[in-house]
């Protein structure tokens, strides 16, 4: 059965209180909220529609740059979640498959959960399935209202709920599976007779019941997965949940995390066995770390980093978009950006790859071949290549390529003035 995803990302995100960034582009460890949702569906859907509206251009640019298979559909003005989904109707007039609807602000959902949700929908021969979960504190979520026989009745939003309904702990996760040809006509029949004057997507449940369609709920056990991001507080909490989940995965796979409370590692980082991650290390974006490495304490990997086996990235070292080959040490207080480091390279404390020209805004590459040794406090002014086995003396400012096995030294000769101090005192 063909599956297409519709991801709602047009809302203003008022509660984020952000002027510059649309809600779905706020990030958790280097990846946007929307990115998480797109990554979780891209392996099993044939097409993704992202509904954009508020800051549409930015969201569209992001989707185009990172997810070439996804298409954006403009919703303007934004009249509610039901109105948002109706924007895809012209594209799916004759579509006979399944439509999976998700919100761009729910990044913790797992791919496996979505697959199980769709399997449930299929096995029940369901026309419409909504994902629900039980929250101890259900405030702000839509409540699932059931009939006396426990079958679904409708969803009531917080703002429309009476006291009795507010006490219900089963909430709408905002994720739906639709037998499209059976449900699509609902979108021309939604009404705005609710507290927010919006077209609510949630009303398709009662609509489906009225049409005598097969409507079901899939109750998710791990309610963390549908935690929605509406505020900066939610964003911090979601980052914590995500991080805990990631660290547990690494530890189970044989990575030592010395202090899980102060270590942050993104979902898209791979780490080999017997690597040790020391406290206060922050690893964001997509990275690959080999076996038997030592990372940190206080290291910062900013994405696009490949670290091979037996590498040391020590304290206060920042690495971005670089490859560090096996048996190489970057021990202390260094910045390695847009660089390629060979094997058995040693980087002295305080070495900087000067990769960025702020006038031209151009970033350039530093290449250090196998067995290169860089003395402490050196600056490698990119673009620059240091060929195999060459040494750079401490304090070197390297603006030209260095040939293999040679010494590059930029120091002025050391002068020692004998008895200088004594002469000052006797004056
Ligand atoms: C929604 C659900 C609620 C559910 C909760 C789960 C409705 C009416 N309510 O509430 O039952 O418990 O999600 O997280 O559906 N959006 C658009 N266009 C619009 C309005 C919203 O694209 O016109 C997008 C937003 O960008 C967001 C998503 O839809 O990604 C959900 O909107 P939001 O305002 O956050 O809805 P909630 O109040 O959280
Ligand atoms: Ca929300």
mmCIF file of N, CA, C and O and ligand atoms in Angstrom, residues 7-15 23-24 51-54 75 77-85 102-106 131 135 138 140-144 155-160 171-176 194 196 198-203 226-230, ligand 1:
data_model
loop_
_atom_site.group_PDB
_atom_site.id
_atom_site.type_symbol
_atom_site.label_atom_id
_atom_site.label_comp_id
_atom_site.label_asym_id
_atom_site.label_seq_id
_atom_site.Cartn_x
_atom_site.Cartn_y
_atom_site.Cartn_z
ATOM 1 N N UNK A 7 2.952 16.710 6.606
ATOM 2 C CA UNK A 7 3.537 17.227 7.850
ATOM 3 C C UNK A 7 3.128 18.684 8.027
ATOM 4 O O UNK A 7 3.391 19.522 7.156
ATOM 5 N N UNK A 8 2.463 18.964 9.129
ATOM 6 C CA UNK A 8 1.946 20.313 9.362
ATOM 7 C C UNK A 8 3.033 21.199 9.962
ATOM 8 O O UNK A 8 3.567 20.895 11.032
ATOM 9 N N UNK A 9 3.334 22.254 9.251
ATOM 10 C CA UNK A 9 4.432 23.116 9.702
ATOM 11 C C UNK A 9 4.177 24.576 9.360
ATOM 12 O O UNK A 9 5.099 25.357 9.173
ATOM 13 N N UNK A 10 2.902 24.947 9.279
ATOM 14 C CA UNK A 10 2.579 26.306 8.853
ATOM 15 C C UNK A 10 2.255 27.238 10.012
ATOM 16 O O UNK A 10 2.208 28.454 9.846
ATOM 17 N N UNK A 11 2.018 26.675 11.181
ATOM 18 C CA UNK A 11 1.554 27.462 12.326
ATOM 19 C C UNK A 11 2.584 28.485 12.781
ATOM 20 O O UNK A 11 3.775 28.379 12.482
ATOM 21 N N UNK A 12 2.096 29.446 13.523
ATOM 22 C CA UNK A 12 2.952 30.554 13.931
ATOM 23 C C UNK A 12 3.898 30.159 15.060
ATOM 24 O O UNK A 12 5.016 30.643 15.149
ATOM 25 N N UNK A 13 3.456 29.264 15.903
ATOM 26 C CA UNK A 13 4.285 28.889 17.045
ATOM 27 C C UNK A 13 4.411 30.054 18.009
ATOM 28 O O UNK A 13 5.499 30.332 18.521
ATOM 29 N N UNK A 14 3.305 30.716 18.258
ATOM 30 C CA UNK A 14 3.282 31.928 19.092
ATOM 31 C C UNK A 14 3.979 31.723 20.434
ATOM 32 O O UNK A 14 4.727 32.583 20.895
ATOM 33 N N UNK A 15 3.755 30.541 21.023
ATOM 34 C CA UNK A 15 4.266 30.307 22.377
ATOM 35 C C UNK A 15 5.792 30.147 22.424
ATOM 36 O O UNK A 15 6.385 30.161 23.489
ATOM 37 N N UNK A 23 8.842 28.013 14.304
ATOM 38 C CA UNK A 23 8.919 26.978 15.345
ATOM 39 C C UNK A 23 9.592 25.699 14.859
ATOM 40 O O UNK A 23 10.478 25.176 15.532
ATOM 41 N N UNK A 24 9.189 25.213 13.682
ATOM 42 C CA UNK A 24 9.689 23.892 13.259
ATOM 43 C C UNK A 24 11.167 23.909 12.871
ATOM 44 O O UNK A 24 11.764 22.854 12.657
ATOM 45 N N UNK A 51 3.382 21.268 4.904
ATOM 46 C CA UNK A 51 2.509 22.440 4.817
ATOM 47 C C UNK A 51 3.223 23.618 5.472
ATOM 48 O O UNK A 51 3.565 23.563 6.658
ATOM 49 N N UNK A 52 3.479 24.655 4.675
ATOM 50 C CA UNK A 52 4.209 25.815 5.191
ATOM 51 C C UNK A 52 3.325 27.050 5.145
ATOM 52 O O UNK A 52 2.384 27.127 4.344
ATOM 53 N N UNK A 53 3.592 28.006 6.008
ATOM 54 C CA UNK A 53 2.789 29.227 6.031
ATOM 55 C C UNK A 53 3.558 30.349 6.705
ATOM 56 O O UNK A 53 4.160 31.196 6.059
ATOM 57 N N UNK A 54 3.632 30.261 8.025
ATOM 58 C CA UNK A 54 4.391 31.254 8.760
ATOM 59 C C UNK A 54 5.881 31.070 8.438
ATOM 60 O O UNK A 54 6.386 29.953 8.483
ATOM 61 N N UNK A 75 0.123 27.247 2.861
ATOM 62 C CA UNK A 75 -1.187 27.462 3.498
ATOM 63 C C UNK A 75 -1.228 28.915 3.963
ATOM 64 O O UNK A 75 -0.527 29.293 4.901
ATOM 65 N N UNK A 77 -4.227 32.217 4.422
ATOM 66 C CA UNK A 77 -3.796 32.313 5.819
ATOM 67 C C UNK A 77 -3.891 30.953 6.507
ATOM 68 O O UNK A 77 -4.423 30.008 5.937
ATOM 69 N N UNK A 78 -3.402 30.880 7.745
ATOM 70 C CA UNK A 78 -3.414 29.613 8.478
ATOM 71 C C UNK A 78 -4.682 29.543 9.335
ATOM 72 O O UNK A 78 -4.773 30.174 10.372
ATOM 73 N N UNK A 79 -5.631 28.751 8.847
ATOM 74 C CA UNK A 79 -6.947 28.723 9.506
ATOM 75 C C UNK A 79 -7.157 27.465 10.352
ATOM 76 O O UNK A 79 -8.286 27.106 10.650
ATOM 77 N N UNK A 80 -6.066 26.811 10.721
ATOM 78 C CA UNK A 80 -6.191 25.647 11.597
ATOM 79 C C UNK A 80 -5.631 24.378 10.972
ATOM 80 O O UNK A 80 -5.326 24.331 9.775
ATOM 81 N N UNK A 81 -5.506 23.343 11.819
ATOM 82 C CA UNK A 81 -4.851 22.107 11.381
ATOM 83 C C UNK A 81 -5.658 21.378 10.290
ATOM 84 O O UNK A 81 -5.076 20.757 9.405
ATOM 85 N N UNK A 82 -6.992 21.479 10.366
ATOM 86 C CA UNK A 82 -7.832 20.834 9.339
ATOM 87 C C UNK A 82 -7.685 21.547 8.007
ATOM 88 O O UNK A 82 -7.535 20.916 6.945
ATOM 89 N N UNK A 83 -7.656 22.850 8.049
ATOM 90 C CA UNK A 83 -7.432 23.677 6.857
ATOM 91 C C UNK A 83 -6.055 23.371 6.259
ATOM 92 O O UNK A 83 -5.897 23.276 5.037
ATOM 93 N N UNK A 84 -5.075 23.159 7.134
ATOM 94 C CA UNK A 84 -3.710 22.852 6.675
ATOM 95 C C UNK A 84 -3.706 21.578 5.823
ATOM 96 O O UNK A 84 -3.137 21.549 4.722
ATOM 97 N N UNK A 85 -4.353 20.529 6.328
ATOM 98 C CA UNK A 85 -4.348 19.265 5.579
ATOM 99 C C UNK A 85 -5.130 19.414 4.268
ATOM 100 O O UNK A 85 -4.762 18.844 3.233
ATOM 101 N N UNK A 102 1.308 14.069 10.289
ATOM 102 C CA UNK A 102 2.110 14.327 11.494
ATOM 103 C C UNK A 102 2.267 15.827 11.690
ATOM 104 O O UNK A 102 2.087 16.597 10.755
ATOM 105 N N UNK A 103 2.660 16.216 12.894
ATOM 106 C CA UNK A 103 2.935 17.622 13.159
ATOM 107 C C UNK A 103 4.445 17.850 13.157
ATOM 108 O O UNK A 103 5.205 17.032 13.674
ATOM 109 N N UNK A 104 4.841 18.958 12.583
ATOM 110 C CA UNK A 104 6.270 19.293 12.522
ATOM 111 C C UNK A 104 6.870 19.624 13.874
ATOM 112 O O UNK A 104 8.083 19.773 13.998
ATOM 113 N N UNK A 105 6.031 19.725 14.899
ATOM 114 C CA UNK A 105 6.557 20.105 16.215
ATOM 115 C C UNK A 105 6.594 18.930 17.185
ATOM 116 O O UNK A 105 6.638 19.105 18.386
ATOM 117 N N UNK A 106 6.603 17.712 16.645
ATOM 118 C CA UNK A 106 6.613 16.517 17.493
ATOM 119 C C UNK A 106 7.803 15.634 17.086
ATOM 120 O O UNK A 106 7.641 14.615 16.407
ATOM 121 N N UNK A 131 -3.481 8.432 16.723
ATOM 122 C CA UNK A 131 -2.593 7.970 17.779
ATOM 123 C C UNK A 131 -2.931 8.725 19.061
ATOM 124 O O UNK A 131 -3.119 9.938 19.035
ATOM 125 N N UNK A 135 -1.401 10.863 29.377
ATOM 126 C CA UNK A 135 -0.530 11.833 30.048
ATOM 127 C C UNK A 135 -1.051 12.102 31.453
ATOM 128 O O UNK A 135 -2.244 12.350 31.633
ATOM 129 N N UNK A 138 -2.407 16.254 31.184
ATOM 130 C CA UNK A 138 -2.822 16.345 29.778
ATOM 131 C C UNK A 138 -3.072 17.782 29.283
ATOM 132 O O UNK A 138 -3.468 17.972 28.139
ATOM 133 N N UNK A 140 -3.375 21.257 27.664
ATOM 134 C CA UNK A 140 -3.042 21.766 26.324
ATOM 135 C C UNK A 140 -3.262 20.786 25.174
ATOM 136 O O UNK A 140 -3.323 21.197 24.024
ATOM 137 N N UNK A 141 -3.354 19.520 25.466
ATOM 138 C CA UNK A 141 -3.580 18.552 24.394
ATOM 139 C C UNK A 141 -5.085 18.352 24.180
ATOM 140 O O UNK A 141 -5.889 18.563 25.088
ATOM 141 N N UNK A 142 -5.437 17.907 22.979
ATOM 142 C CA UNK A 142 -6.815 17.524 22.715
ATOM 143 C C UNK A 142 -7.130 16.238 23.465
ATOM 144 O O UNK A 142 -6.294 15.341 23.538
ATOM 145 N N UNK A 143 -8.344 16.156 24.044
ATOM 146 C CA UNK A 143 -8.706 14.951 24.817
ATOM 147 C C UNK A 143 -9.499 13.988 23.944
ATOM 148 O O UNK A 143 -10.358 14.399 23.154
ATOM 149 N N UNK A 144 -9.216 12.702 24.142
ATOM 150 C CA UNK A 144 -9.921 11.650 23.421
ATOM 151 C C UNK A 144 -11.213 11.329 24.184
ATOM 152 O O UNK A 144 -11.157 10.900 25.346
ATOM 153 N N UNK A 155 -12.738 14.212 19.478
ATOM 154 C CA UNK A 155 -11.616 14.824 20.199
ATOM 155 C C UNK A 155 -12.052 16.229 20.586
ATOM 156 O O UNK A 155 -12.623 16.956 19.763
ATOM 157 N N UNK A 156 -11.795 16.591 21.835
ATOM 158 C CA UNK A 156 -12.142 17.939 22.285
ATOM 159 C C UNK A 156 -10.861 18.669 22.691
ATOM 160 O O UNK A 156 -10.060 18.150 23.484
ATOM 161 N N UNK A 157 -10.663 19.842 22.121
ATOM 162 C CA UNK A 157 -9.475 20.632 22.439
ATOM 163 C C UNK A 157 -9.584 21.209 23.850
ATOM 164 O O UNK A 157 -10.681 21.465 24.349
ATOM 165 N N UNK A 158 -8.430 21.453 24.456
ATOM 166 C CA UNK A 158 -8.369 22.048 25.805
ATOM 167 C C UNK A 158 -9.314 23.254 25.920
ATOM 168 O O UNK A 158 -10.089 23.372 26.862
ATOM 169 N N UNK A 159 -9.225 24.129 24.918
ATOM 170 C CA UNK A 159 -9.985 25.385 25.002
ATOM 171 C C UNK A 159 -11.495 25.185 24.867
ATOM 172 O O UNK A 159 -12.267 26.083 25.197
ATOM 173 N N UNK A 160 -11.903 24.038 24.341
ATOM 174 C CA UNK A 160 -13.323 23.763 24.173
ATOM 175 C C UNK A 160 -13.854 22.807 25.235
ATOM 176 O O UNK A 160 -15.052 22.517 25.259
ATOM 177 N N UNK A 171 -4.917 11.564 25.492
ATOM 178 C CA UNK A 171 -4.816 12.747 24.640
ATOM 179 C C UNK A 171 -4.510 12.370 23.197
ATOM 180 O O UNK A 171 -4.014 11.278 22.898
ATOM 181 N N UNK A 172 -4.800 13.326 22.326
ATOM 182 C CA UNK A 172 -4.521 13.171 20.902
ATOM 183 C C UNK A 172 -3.062 13.491 20.623
ATOM 184 O O UNK A 172 -2.580 14.582 20.933
ATOM 185 N N UNK A 173 -2.352 12.545 20.027
ATOM 186 C CA UNK A 173 -0.934 12.750 19.715
ATOM 187 C C UNK A 173 -0.736 13.652 18.504
ATOM 188 O O UNK A 173 0.367 14.130 18.259
ATOM 189 N N UNK A 174 -1.792 13.858 17.732
ATOM 190 C CA UNK A 174 -1.656 14.695 16.533
ATOM 191 C C UNK A 174 -1.101 13.926 15.345
ATOM 192 O O UNK A 174 -0.619 14.510 14.380
ATOM 193 N N UNK A 175 -1.155 12.589 15.410
ATOM 194 C CA UNK A 175 -0.663 11.746 14.320
ATOM 195 C C UNK A 175 -1.831 10.856 13.868
ATOM 196 O O UNK A 175 -2.491 10.231 14.703
ATOM 197 N N UNK A 176 -2.070 10.847 12.560
ATOM 198 C CA UNK A 176 -3.256 10.172 12.037
ATOM 199 C C UNK A 176 -2.885 9.354 10.804
ATOM 200 O O UNK A 176 -1.986 9.723 10.053
ATOM 201 N N UNK A 194 -15.852 26.557 17.038
ATOM 202 C CA UNK A 194 -15.132 26.168 18.247
ATOM 203 C C UNK A 194 -14.470 27.400 18.855
ATOM 204 O O UNK A 194 -14.485 28.487 18.255
ATOM 205 N N UNK A 196 -11.562 28.498 19.104
ATOM 206 C CA UNK A 196 -10.495 29.203 18.400
ATOM 207 C C UNK A 196 -10.921 29.674 17.004
ATOM 208 O O UNK A 196 -10.130 30.313 16.304
ATOM 209 N N UNK A 198 -11.255 27.939 14.379
ATOM 210 C CA UNK A 198 -10.373 27.326 13.389
ATOM 211 C C UNK A 198 -11.004 26.063 12.803
ATOM 212 O O UNK A 198 -11.913 25.479 13.390
ATOM 213 N N UNK A 199 -10.478 25.635 11.649
ATOM 214 C CA UNK A 199 -10.846 24.325 11.107
ATOM 215 C C UNK A 199 -9.960 23.304 11.802
ATOM 216 O O UNK A 199 -8.754 23.254 11.566
ATOM 217 N N UNK A 200 -10.559 22.531 12.694
ATOM 218 C CA UNK A 200 -9.798 21.544 13.472
ATOM 219 C C UNK A 200 -9.684 20.229 12.700
ATOM 220 O O UNK A 200 -10.692 19.649 12.301
ATOM 221 N N UNK A 201 -8.459 19.752 12.576
ATOM 222 C CA UNK A 201 -8.231 18.431 11.996
ATOM 223 C C UNK A 201 -8.884 17.351 12.866
ATOM 224 O O UNK A 201 -9.356 16.320 12.367
ATOM 225 N N UNK A 202 -8.916 17.610 14.160
ATOM 226 C CA UNK A 202 -9.451 16.632 15.108
ATOM 227 C C UNK A 202 -10.920 16.297 14.829
ATOM 228 O O UNK A 202 -11.392 15.233 15.219
ATOM 229 N N UNK A 203 -11.630 17.208 14.140
ATOM 230 C CA UNK A 203 -13.051 16.969 13.871
ATOM 231 C C UNK A 203 -13.292 15.853 12.845
ATOM 232 O O UNK A 203 -14.431 15.423 12.659
ATOM 233 N N UNK A 226 5.432 11.504 21.876
ATOM 234 C CA UNK A 226 4.575 12.466 21.194
ATOM 235 C C UNK A 226 4.582 13.827 21.899
ATOM 236 O O UNK A 226 3.740 14.675 21.659
ATOM 237 N N UNK A 227 5.610 13.996 22.713
ATOM 238 C CA UNK A 227 5.783 15.277 23.396
ATOM 239 C C UNK A 227 5.877 16.397 22.344
ATOM 240 O O UNK A 227 6.747 16.391 21.470
ATOM 241 N N UNK A 228 4.956 17.346 22.394
ATOM 242 C CA UNK A 228 4.934 18.418 21.394
ATOM 243 C C UNK A 228 5.703 19.640 21.864
ATOM 244 O O UNK A 228 5.732 19.948 23.055
ATOM 245 N N UNK A 229 6.358 20.313 20.922
ATOM 246 C CA UNK A 229 7.134 21.510 21.274
ATOM 247 C C UNK A 229 6.287 22.747 20.996
ATOM 248 O O UNK A 229 6.058 23.101 19.834
ATOM 249 N N UNK A 230 5.839 23.397 22.043
ATOM 250 C CA UNK A 230 5.082 24.633 21.876
ATOM 251 C C UNK A 230 5.804 25.834 22.479
ATOM 252 O O UNK A 230 5.501 26.964 22.144
HETATM 253 C C1 LIG B 1 -2.860 19.893 18.138
HETATM 254 C C2 LIG B 1 -4.206 19.162 18.168
HETATM 255 C C3 LIG B 1 -4.375 18.541 19.560
HETATM 256 C C4 LIG B 1 -3.208 17.611 19.842
HETATM 257 C C5 LIG B 1 -1.858 18.335 19.683
HETATM 258 C C6 LIG B 1 -0.745 17.319 19.735
HETATM 259 C C7 LIG B 1 -5.772 20.291 16.656
HETATM 260 C C8 LIG B 1 -6.920 21.228 16.571
HETATM 261 N N1 LIG B 1 -5.272 20.071 17.891
HETATM 262 O O1 LIG B 1 -2.935 20.962 19.094
HETATM 263 O O2 LIG B 1 -5.596 17.812 19.614
HETATM 264 O O3 LIG B 1 -3.320 17.096 21.158
HETATM 265 O O4 LIG B 1 -1.797 18.992 18.411
HETATM 266 O O5 LIG B 1 0.532 17.943 19.712
HETATM 267 O O6 LIG B 1 -5.358 19.756 15.650
HETATM 268 N N2 LIG B 1 -0.475 24.153 11.864
HETATM 269 C C9 LIG B 1 -0.570 24.451 10.514
HETATM 270 N N3 LIG B 1 -1.532 25.307 10.089
HETATM 271 C C10 LIG B 1 -2.430 25.880 10.926
HETATM 272 C C11 LIG B 1 -2.344 25.561 12.302
HETATM 273 C C12 LIG B 1 -1.361 24.691 12.740
HETATM 274 O O7 LIG B 1 0.226 23.962 9.721
HETATM 275 O O8 LIG B 1 -3.270 26.634 10.437
HETATM 276 C C13 LIG B 1 0.567 23.217 12.321
HETATM 277 C C14 LIG B 1 1.522 23.822 13.342
HETATM 278 O O9 LIG B 1 2.640 24.405 12.685
HETATM 279 C C15 LIG B 1 1.936 22.606 14.165
HETATM 280 C C16 LIG B 1 0.746 21.670 14.055
HETATM 281 O O10 LIG B 1 -0.038 22.134 12.960
HETATM 282 O O11 LIG B 1 3.078 21.952 13.631
HETATM 283 C C17 LIG B 1 -0.096 21.642 15.318
HETATM 284 O O12 LIG B 1 -0.545 22.965 15.599
HETATM 285 P P1 LIG B 1 -0.552 23.526 17.065
HETATM 286 O O13 LIG B 1 -1.075 24.910 17.020
HETATM 287 O O14 LIG B 1 0.744 23.297 17.723
HETATM 288 O O15 LIG B 1 -1.687 22.593 17.701
HETATM 289 P P2 LIG B 1 -1.847 22.173 19.208
HETATM 290 O O16 LIG B 1 -2.524 23.274 19.959
HETATM 291 O O17 LIG B 1 -0.577 21.668 19.763
#
